[in-house]
Coordinates of C-alpha atoms in Angstrom, one line a residue:
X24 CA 88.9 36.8 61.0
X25 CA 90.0 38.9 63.8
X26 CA 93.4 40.6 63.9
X27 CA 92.9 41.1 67.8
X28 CA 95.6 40.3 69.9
X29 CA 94.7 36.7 72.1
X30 CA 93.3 36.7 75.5
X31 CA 94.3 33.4 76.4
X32 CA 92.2 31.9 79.3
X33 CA 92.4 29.5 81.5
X34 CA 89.4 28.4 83.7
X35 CA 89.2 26.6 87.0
X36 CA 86.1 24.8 87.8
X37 CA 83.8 23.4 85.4
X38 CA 80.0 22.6 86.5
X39 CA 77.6 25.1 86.8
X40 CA 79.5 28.3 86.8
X41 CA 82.4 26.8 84.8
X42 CA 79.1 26.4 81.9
X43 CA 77.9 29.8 82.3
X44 CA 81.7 31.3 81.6
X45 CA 82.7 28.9 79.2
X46 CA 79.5 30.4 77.1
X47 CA 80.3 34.3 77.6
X48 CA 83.9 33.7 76.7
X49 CA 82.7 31.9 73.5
X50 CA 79.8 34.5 72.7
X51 CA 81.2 37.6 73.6
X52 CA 83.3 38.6 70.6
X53 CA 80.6 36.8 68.3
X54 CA 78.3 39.5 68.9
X55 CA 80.8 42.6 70.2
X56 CA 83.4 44.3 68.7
X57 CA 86.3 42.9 71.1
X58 CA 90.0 44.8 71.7
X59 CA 91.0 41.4 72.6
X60 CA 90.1 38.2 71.6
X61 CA 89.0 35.6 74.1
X62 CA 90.8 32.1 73.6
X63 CA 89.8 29.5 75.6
X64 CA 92.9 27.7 75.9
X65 CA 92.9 25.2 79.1
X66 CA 90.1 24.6 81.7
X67 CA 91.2 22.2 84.8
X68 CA 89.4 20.3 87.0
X69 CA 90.1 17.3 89.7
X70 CA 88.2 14.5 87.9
X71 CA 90.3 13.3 84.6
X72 CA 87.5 11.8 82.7
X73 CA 85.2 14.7 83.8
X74 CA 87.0 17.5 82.7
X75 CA 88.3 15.9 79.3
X76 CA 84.6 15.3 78.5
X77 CA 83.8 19.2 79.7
X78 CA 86.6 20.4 77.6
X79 CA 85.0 19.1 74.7
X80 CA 81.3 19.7 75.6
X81 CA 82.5 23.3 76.8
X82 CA 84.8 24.5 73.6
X83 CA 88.0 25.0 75.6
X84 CA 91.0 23.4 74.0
X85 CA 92.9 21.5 76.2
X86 CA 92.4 20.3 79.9
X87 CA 94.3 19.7 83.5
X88 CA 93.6 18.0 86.1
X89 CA 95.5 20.9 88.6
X90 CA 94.5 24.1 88.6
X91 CA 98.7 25.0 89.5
X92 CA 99.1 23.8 85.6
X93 CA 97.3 27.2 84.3
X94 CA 99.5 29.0 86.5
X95 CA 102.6 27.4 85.3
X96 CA 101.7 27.3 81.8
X97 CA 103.2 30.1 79.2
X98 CA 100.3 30.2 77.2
X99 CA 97.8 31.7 79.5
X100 CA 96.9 35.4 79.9
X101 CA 93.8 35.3 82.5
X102 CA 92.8 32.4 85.4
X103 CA 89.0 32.1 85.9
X104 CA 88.2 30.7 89.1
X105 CA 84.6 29.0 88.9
X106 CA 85.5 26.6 92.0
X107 CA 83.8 26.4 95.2
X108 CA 85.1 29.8 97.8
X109 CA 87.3 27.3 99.6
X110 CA 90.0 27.6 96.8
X111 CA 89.0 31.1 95.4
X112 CA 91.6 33.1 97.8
X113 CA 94.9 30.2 97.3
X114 CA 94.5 29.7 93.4
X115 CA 93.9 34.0 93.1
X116 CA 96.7 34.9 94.9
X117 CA 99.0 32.2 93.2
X118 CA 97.3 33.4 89.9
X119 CA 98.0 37.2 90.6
X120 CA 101.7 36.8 91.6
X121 CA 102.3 34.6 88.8
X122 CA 101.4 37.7 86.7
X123 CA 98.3 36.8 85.4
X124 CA 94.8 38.8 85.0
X125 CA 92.0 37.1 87.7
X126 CA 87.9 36.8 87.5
X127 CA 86.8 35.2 90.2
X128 CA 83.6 34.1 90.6
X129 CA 81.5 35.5 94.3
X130 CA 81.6 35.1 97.0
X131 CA 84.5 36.4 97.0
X132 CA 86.3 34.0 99.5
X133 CA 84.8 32.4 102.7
X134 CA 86.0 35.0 105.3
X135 CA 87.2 38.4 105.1
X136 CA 90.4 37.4 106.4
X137 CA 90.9 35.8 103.1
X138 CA 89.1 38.4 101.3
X139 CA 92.0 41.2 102.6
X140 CA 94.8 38.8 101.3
X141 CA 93.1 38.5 97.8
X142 CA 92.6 42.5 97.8
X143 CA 96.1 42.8 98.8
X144 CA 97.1 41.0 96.3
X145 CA 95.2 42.6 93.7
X146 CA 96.3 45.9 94.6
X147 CA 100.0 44.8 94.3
X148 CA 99.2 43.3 90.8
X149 CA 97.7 46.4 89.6
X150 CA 100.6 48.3 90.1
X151 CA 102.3 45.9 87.6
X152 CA 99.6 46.2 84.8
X153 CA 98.1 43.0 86.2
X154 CA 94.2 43.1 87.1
X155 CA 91.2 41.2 89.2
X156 CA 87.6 41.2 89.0
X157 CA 85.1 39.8 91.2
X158 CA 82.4 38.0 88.9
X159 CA 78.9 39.9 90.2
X160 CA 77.1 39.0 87.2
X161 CA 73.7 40.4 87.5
X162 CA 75.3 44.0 88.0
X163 CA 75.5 43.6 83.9
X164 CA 71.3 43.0 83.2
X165 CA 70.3 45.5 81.0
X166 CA 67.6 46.1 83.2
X167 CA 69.3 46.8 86.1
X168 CA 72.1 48.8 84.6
X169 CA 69.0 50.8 83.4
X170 CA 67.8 51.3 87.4
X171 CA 70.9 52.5 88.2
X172 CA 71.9 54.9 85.4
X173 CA 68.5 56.6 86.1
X174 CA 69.3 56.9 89.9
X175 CA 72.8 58.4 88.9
X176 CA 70.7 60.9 86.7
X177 CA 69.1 61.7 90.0
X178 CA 65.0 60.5 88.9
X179 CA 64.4 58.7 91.8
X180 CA 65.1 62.2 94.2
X181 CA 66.8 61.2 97.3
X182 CA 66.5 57.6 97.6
X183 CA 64.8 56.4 101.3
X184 CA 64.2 52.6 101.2
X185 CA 65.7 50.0 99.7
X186 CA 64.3 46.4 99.6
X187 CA 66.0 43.3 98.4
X188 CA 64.7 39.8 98.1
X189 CA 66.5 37.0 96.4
X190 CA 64.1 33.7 96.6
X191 CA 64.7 30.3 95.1
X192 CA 62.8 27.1 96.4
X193 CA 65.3 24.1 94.8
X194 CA 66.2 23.2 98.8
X195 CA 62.5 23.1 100.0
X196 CA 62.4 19.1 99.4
X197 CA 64.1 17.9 102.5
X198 CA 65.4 15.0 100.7
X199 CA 67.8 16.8 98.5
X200 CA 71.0 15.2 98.7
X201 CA 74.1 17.3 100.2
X202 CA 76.1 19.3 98.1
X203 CA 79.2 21.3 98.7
X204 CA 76.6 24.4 99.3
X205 CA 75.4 23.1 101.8
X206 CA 79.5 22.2 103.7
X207 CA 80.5 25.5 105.4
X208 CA 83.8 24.4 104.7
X209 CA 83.7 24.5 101.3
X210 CA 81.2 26.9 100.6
X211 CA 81.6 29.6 103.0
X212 CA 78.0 30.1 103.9
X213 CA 74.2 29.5 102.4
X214 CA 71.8 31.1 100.9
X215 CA 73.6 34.4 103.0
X216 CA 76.8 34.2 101.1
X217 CA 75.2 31.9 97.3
X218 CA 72.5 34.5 96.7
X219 CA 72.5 37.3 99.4
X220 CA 75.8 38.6 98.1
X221 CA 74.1 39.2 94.8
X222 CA 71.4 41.5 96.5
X223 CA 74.1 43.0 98.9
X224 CA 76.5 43.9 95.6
X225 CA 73.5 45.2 93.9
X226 CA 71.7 47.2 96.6
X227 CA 75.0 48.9 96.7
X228 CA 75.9 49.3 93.3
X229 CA 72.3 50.7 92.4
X230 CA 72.5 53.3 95.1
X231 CA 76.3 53.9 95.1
X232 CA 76.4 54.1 99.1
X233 CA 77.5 51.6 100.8
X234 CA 76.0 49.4 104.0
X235 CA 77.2 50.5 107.2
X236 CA 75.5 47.7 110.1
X237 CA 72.9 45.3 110.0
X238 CA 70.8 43.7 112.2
X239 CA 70.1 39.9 111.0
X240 CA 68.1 36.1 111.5
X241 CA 70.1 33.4 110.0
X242 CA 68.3 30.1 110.0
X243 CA 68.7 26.4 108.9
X244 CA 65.7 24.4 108.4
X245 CA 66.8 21.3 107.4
X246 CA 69.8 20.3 109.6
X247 CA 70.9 16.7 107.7
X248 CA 70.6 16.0 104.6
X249 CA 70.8 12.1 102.2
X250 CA 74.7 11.8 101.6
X251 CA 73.3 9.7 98.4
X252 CA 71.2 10.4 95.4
X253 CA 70.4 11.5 92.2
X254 CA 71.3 15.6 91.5
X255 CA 69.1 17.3 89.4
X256 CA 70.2 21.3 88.8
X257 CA 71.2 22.3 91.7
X258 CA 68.9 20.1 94.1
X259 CA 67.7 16.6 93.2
X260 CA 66.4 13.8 94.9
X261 CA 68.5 12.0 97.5
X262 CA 68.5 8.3 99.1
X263 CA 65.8 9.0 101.8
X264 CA 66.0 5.1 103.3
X265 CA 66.3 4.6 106.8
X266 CA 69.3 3.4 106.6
X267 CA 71.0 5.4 104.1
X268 CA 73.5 7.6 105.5
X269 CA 73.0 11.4 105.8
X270 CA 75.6 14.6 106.9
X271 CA 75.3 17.6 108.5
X272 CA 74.1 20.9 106.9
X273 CA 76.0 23.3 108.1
X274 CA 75.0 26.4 106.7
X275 CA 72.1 29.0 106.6
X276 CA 69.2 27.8 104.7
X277 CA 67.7 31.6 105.0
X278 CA 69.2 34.6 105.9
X279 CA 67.1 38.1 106.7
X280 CA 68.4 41.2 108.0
X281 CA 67.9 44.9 107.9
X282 CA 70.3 47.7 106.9
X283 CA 71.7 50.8 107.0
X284 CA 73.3 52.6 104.1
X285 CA 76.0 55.3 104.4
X286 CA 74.2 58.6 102.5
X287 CA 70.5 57.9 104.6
X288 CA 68.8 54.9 103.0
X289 CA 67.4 51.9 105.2
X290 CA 66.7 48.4 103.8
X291 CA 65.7 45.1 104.1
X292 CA 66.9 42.0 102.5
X293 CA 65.8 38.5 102.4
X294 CA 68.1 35.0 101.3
X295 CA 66.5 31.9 101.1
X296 CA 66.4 28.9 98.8
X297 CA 62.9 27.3 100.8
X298 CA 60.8 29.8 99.1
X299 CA 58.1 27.2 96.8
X300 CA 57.4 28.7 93.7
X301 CA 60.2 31.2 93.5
X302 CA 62.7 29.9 91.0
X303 CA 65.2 32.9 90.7
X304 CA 63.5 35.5 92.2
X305 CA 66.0 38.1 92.5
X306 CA 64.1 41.1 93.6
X307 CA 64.9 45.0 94.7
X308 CA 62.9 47.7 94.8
X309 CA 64.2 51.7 95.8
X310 CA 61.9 54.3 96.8
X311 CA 63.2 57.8 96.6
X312 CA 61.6 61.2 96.9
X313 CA 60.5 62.0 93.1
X314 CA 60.3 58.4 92.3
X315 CA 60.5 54.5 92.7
X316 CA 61.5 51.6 90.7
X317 CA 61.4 48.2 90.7
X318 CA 62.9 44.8 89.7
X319 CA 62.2 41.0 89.4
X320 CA 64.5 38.7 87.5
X321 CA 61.8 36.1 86.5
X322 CA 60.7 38.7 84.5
X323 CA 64.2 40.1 83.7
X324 CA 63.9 42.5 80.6
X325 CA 61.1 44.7 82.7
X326 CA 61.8 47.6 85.1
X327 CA 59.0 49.1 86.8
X328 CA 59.5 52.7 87.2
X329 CA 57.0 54.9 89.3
X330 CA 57.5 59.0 88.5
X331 CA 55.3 60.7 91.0
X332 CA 55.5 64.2 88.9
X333 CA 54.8 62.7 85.7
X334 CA 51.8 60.1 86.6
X335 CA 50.8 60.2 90.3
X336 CA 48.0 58.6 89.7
X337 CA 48.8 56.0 87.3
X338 CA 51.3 53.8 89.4
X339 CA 54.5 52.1 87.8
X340 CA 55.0 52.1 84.4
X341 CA 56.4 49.1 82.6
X342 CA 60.0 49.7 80.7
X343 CA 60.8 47.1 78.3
X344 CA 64.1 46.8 78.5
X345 CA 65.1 45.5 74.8
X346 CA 65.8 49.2 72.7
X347 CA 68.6 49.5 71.1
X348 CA 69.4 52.8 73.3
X349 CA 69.1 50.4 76.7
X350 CA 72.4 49.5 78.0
X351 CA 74.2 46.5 76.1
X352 CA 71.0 45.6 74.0
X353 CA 71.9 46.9 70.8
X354 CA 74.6 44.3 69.9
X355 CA 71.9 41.3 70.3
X356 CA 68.6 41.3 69.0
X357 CA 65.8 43.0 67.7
X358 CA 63.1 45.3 69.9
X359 CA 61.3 42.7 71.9
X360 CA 63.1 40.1 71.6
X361 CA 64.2 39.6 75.3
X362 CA 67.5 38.7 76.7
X363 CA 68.1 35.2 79.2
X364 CA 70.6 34.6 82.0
X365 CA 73.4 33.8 80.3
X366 CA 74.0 37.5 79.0
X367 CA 75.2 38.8 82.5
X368 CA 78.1 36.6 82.4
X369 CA 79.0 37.6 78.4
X370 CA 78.4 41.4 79.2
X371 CA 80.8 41.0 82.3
X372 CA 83.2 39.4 79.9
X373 CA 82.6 42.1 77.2
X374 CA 83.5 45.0 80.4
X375 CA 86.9 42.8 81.3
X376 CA 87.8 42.8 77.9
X377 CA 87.5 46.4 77.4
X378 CA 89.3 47.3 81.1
X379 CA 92.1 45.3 80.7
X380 CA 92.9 46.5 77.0
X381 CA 92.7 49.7 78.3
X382 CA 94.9 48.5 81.4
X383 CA 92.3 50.1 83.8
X384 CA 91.1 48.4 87.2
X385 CA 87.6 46.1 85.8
X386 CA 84.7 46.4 88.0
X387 CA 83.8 45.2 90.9
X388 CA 86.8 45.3 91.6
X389 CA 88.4 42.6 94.9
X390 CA 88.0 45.4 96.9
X391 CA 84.3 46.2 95.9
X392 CA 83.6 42.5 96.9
X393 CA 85.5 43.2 100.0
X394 CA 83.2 45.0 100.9
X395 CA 80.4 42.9 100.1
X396 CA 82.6 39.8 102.4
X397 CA 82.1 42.6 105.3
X398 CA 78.6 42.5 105.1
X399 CA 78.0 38.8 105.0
X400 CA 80.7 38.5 108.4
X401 CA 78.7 41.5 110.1
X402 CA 75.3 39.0 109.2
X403 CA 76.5 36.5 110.8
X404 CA 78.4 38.3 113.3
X405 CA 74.7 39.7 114.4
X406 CA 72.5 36.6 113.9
X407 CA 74.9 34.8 116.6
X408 CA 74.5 37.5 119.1
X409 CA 70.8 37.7 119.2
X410 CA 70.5 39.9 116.0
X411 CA 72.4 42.7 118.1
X412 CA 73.5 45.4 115.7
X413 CA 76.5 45.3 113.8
X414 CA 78.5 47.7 112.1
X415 CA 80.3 46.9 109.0

């Protein structure tokens, strides 16, 4: 039994992301010594019978059907906001001036225009004890916190290119039924803003610089899509009859751009969920001046790492990333043993935990994914004016 004091949260959302939180808020003090113990007291959602039957399913104890309940109720300590970016800025703010901590899942809103009001407001909180974090998950794979400890260390030299690919294919059937990815509206963006944040928050957090213009392509391939059918993850199969009816995509299906970074590096980046094959293929690669590494999340407990003193003719070496020394790794399982994709999310909740006990500012912060919003509107900003370059 823990004598811990509560950390009584309540969650927003409950599909996809809402799954993947409700697990790292169970896990994390199962497997790390916690200064505050995670209680997952309410989770709300639109659909009565649905999020009853998640509350259950999920572990959380009770259930609304208005996110403004967890705001209003005594008896929470934290909102987490796993709802489509149309309602991250409105429920955050309310949260924040309502006193309680925030995690908001990324994008961080839809615009930056919202993005600024939620920083705002999360720099007025903080001031009051009361703190935000933007919910960049993959910055927490051992692997990758690995990368960037050794470019901190200052292995890779001066670091020249960076290269980032994130490549799923669950869109590539053009049958897949609409979703709210695929509603501008409601989702902000595509693959730019779903997956392309993730590279654009990692690219910078790996090389501590950040990206100062781009020059960018955003395309859509598939312009309608079956308003009707069966979901399946995050695609499916839709009602592909002549007569069934069908609404417009109106977001990116691919993004590409290149970059420049603040302290030299140039890089490239690639978005796209119509890349066959490639399931979660989050991918970045840095070359420096002593050395290079490189990363693929289908294979997510390996880092390649190239030392051109140590072995210039050997090529990369493979790390695998499962010591006990290696970042996180020693509070799960033996050497070997690899780790999946749910342990981003209970590492990010084991780093909140931590910050707000200590009642420091969590990372990334609403101001790192601020900064992150910037890049996506300078994308866009460029791929509508004939990939001109665009400063951030």
């Amino acid at each position: 039994m823990t004598t811990a004091k509560p950390l009584r949260v309540g969650m927003a959302g409950y599909a996809f992301m809402g799954a993947a939180h409700s697990h790292a808020w169970r896990t994390a003090p199962r497997f790390f010594d916690l200064p505050l113990q995670p209680q997952l007291t309410a989770v709300a959602g639109r659909n009565a019978d649905g999020v009853r039957a998640a509350a259950g399913k999920l572990g959380w104890e009770s259930a609304e059907t208005d996110w403004r309940r967890l705001i209003e109720r005594d008896d929470i300590d934290l909102v987490d906001i796993c709802t489509p970016g149309d309602t991250h800025a409105e429920i955050a703010i309310a949260a924040l001036e309502a006193g309680k901590h925030v995690l908001c899942e990324k994008p961080l809103a839809n615009s930056v225009t919202e993005a600024e009001r939620m920083t705002a407001a999360a720099e007025s909180a903080a001031k009051r004890g009361v703190f935000a974090m933007c919910g960049f998950s993959y910055r927490r794979t051992p692997a990758l916190v690995l990368a960037h400890r050794m470019v901190e260390e200052g292995r890779l030299g001066t670091i020249r290119h960076v290269r980032a690919q994130y490549l799923q294919d669950w869109l590539s059937d053009e049958t897949a039924p609409m979703t709210w990815r695929l509603d501008k509206g409601k989702s902000g963006s595509g693959s730019l803003g779903d997956i392309g944040a993730h590279i654009i928050d990692t690219a910078q957090r790996l090389t501590g610089q950040k990206i100062t213009g781009v020059s960018a392509l955003l395309e859509t391939f598939v312009p309608e899509r079956p308003l009707a059918g069966n979901l399946v993850g995050l695609g499916g199969q839709g009602d592909a009859g002549a007569d069934a009816p069908r609404g417009a995509v109106t977001v990116d299906d691919a993004a590409i751009f290149s970059a420049r970074f603040d302290g030299g590096p140039i890089g490239v980046f690639e978005a796209t969920r119509y890349a066959l094959g490639r399931k979660n293929a989050m991918r970045l690669e840095l070359n420096g001046t002593k050395a290079s590494l490189a990363f693929d999340f289908e294979d997510m407990n390996i880092l390649s790492f190239y030392d051109a003193a140590e072995s210039p003719d050997a090529g990369f070496r493979r790390i695998l990333v499962t010591e006990p020394e290696h970042p996180y790794v020693g509070k799960w399982w033996p050497t070997g043993h690899g780790l999946g994709y749910e342990h981003g999310f209970t590492h990010q909740v084991v780093d909140l935990v931590n910050a707000l006990a200590q009642q420091r500012q969590p990372e990334p912060s609403f101001a790192d994914a601020l900064q992150v919003q910037r890049v996506l509107a300078a994308v866009e900003s460029s791929a509508a004016n004939s990939s001109q370059w665009q400063k951030v």
